[in-house]
Amino acid sequence: MGLRSFFTRRRTPAAGESSAVMVATEPEPLTPAQLADLEVAWAELQQAVKEAGVTSFRACTRDGSRWQDNPESVRAMADTIRRTQKYTAEGIQTGPER
């Protein structure tokens, strides 16, 4: 098999392999406990944004779900903002000076 035919060949599914089809479903409504956890996560994000002086940001998920409705995702955004603020405040610690 030549190099050109290697890169242009089509992948055929194995006998038992089925193609994955993603079906969009409506998310289940949040329970009162989950809603309270989400509100706490949003408070953490608002505090991180205020401390960092962030005026705006955009975020999305790979699967198209709403990150705003997931407490873990909201906390991850807050953590990312805090780490970015810490990194930029400390400056580059290793590597050549730029």
Coordinates of C-alpha atoms in Angstrom, one line a residue:
M1 CA 0.0 0.0 0.0
G2 CA 1.4 3.3 -1.0
L3 CA 1.5 6.4 1.3
R4 CA -1.1 8.2 -0.8
S5 CA -3.6 5.3 -0.6
F6 CA -3.0 5.0 3.1
F7 CA -4.1 8.5 3.7
T8 CA -7.0 8.5 1.3
R9 CA -8.5 5.1 2.2
R10 CA -11.9 5.1 3.9
R11 CA -12.4 3.6 7.3
T12 CA -14.9 0.8 7.3
P13 CA -16.7 0.0 10.5
A14 CA -16.0 -3.4 12.1
A15 CA -18.6 -6.1 12.0
G16 CA -19.9 -5.5 15.6
E17 CA -19.2 -1.8 15.7
S18 CA -22.1 0.5 15.5
S19 CA -21.8 4.1 14.7
A20 CA -22.5 6.5 17.6
V21 CA -25.4 8.7 17.1
M22 CA -25.9 11.5 19.6
V23 CA -29.5 12.3 20.3
A24 CA -30.3 15.6 21.9
T25 CA -32.5 15.2 24.9
E26 CA -34.0 17.8 27.3
P27 CA -32.1 18.0 30.5
E28 CA -34.0 17.0 33.6
P29 CA -35.0 19.8 35.9
L30 CA -32.7 20.5 38.8
T31 CA -33.7 19.4 42.3
P32 CA -33.7 22.0 45.0
A33 CA -30.4 20.7 46.3
Q34 CA -28.8 20.9 42.8
L35 CA -30.3 24.4 42.3
A36 CA -28.8 25.5 45.7
D37 CA -25.4 24.1 44.7
L38 CA -25.6 25.9 41.3
E39 CA -26.3 29.2 43.0
V40 CA -23.3 28.7 45.3
A41 CA -21.1 27.9 42.3
W42 CA -22.4 31.1 40.5
A43 CA -21.5 33.1 43.6
E44 CA -18.0 31.6 43.5
L45 CA -17.7 32.6 39.8
Q46 CA -18.9 36.1 40.5
Q47 CA -16.4 36.5 43.3
A48 CA -13.5 35.2 41.0
V49 CA -14.6 37.6 38.2
K50 CA -14.7 40.5 40.6
E51 CA -11.3 39.7 42.1
A52 CA -9.7 39.3 38.7
G53 CA -11.3 42.4 37.2
V54 CA -12.8 40.4 34.3
T55 CA -15.3 42.4 32.3
S56 CA -16.5 39.7 30.0
F57 CA -15.7 36.2 28.8
R58 CA -17.2 33.5 26.6
A59 CA -17.3 29.8 27.1
C60 CA -18.8 26.7 25.5
T61 CA -18.8 23.0 25.8
R62 CA -17.7 20.4 23.3
D63 CA -21.0 18.6 23.3
G64 CA -23.3 21.6 23.0
S65 CA -24.7 21.3 26.6
R66 CA -25.1 24.4 28.7
W67 CA -22.2 24.9 31.0
Q68 CA -24.2 27.5 32.9
D69 CA -26.5 24.8 34.3
N70 CA -23.7 22.6 35.7
P71 CA -22.2 23.5 39.0
E72 CA -18.9 21.6 38.2
S73 CA -18.6 23.6 35.0
V74 CA -19.3 26.9 36.7
R75 CA -16.7 26.1 39.4
A76 CA -14.2 25.1 36.7
M77 CA -14.7 28.5 35.0
A78 CA -14.0 30.2 38.4
D79 CA -10.9 28.1 38.9
T80 CA -9.7 28.9 35.4
I81 CA -10.1 32.6 36.0
R82 CA -8.3 32.4 39.4
R83 CA -5.4 30.4 37.9
T84 CA -5.1 32.8 35.0
Q85 CA -5.1 35.8 37.3
K86 CA -2.5 34.2 39.5
Y87 CA -0.3 33.3 36.5
T88 CA -0.5 36.8 35.0
A89 CA 0.1 38.4 38.4
E90 CA 3.2 36.3 39.1
G91 CA 4.6 36.6 35.6
I92 CA 6.5 33.9 33.8
Q93 CA 8.6 32.0 36.3
T94 CA 10.5 29.7 34.0
G95 CA 11.8 29.9 30.5
P96 CA 13.5 32.7 28.6
E97 CA 12.5 36.2 29.2
R98 CA 10.3 37.7 26.6

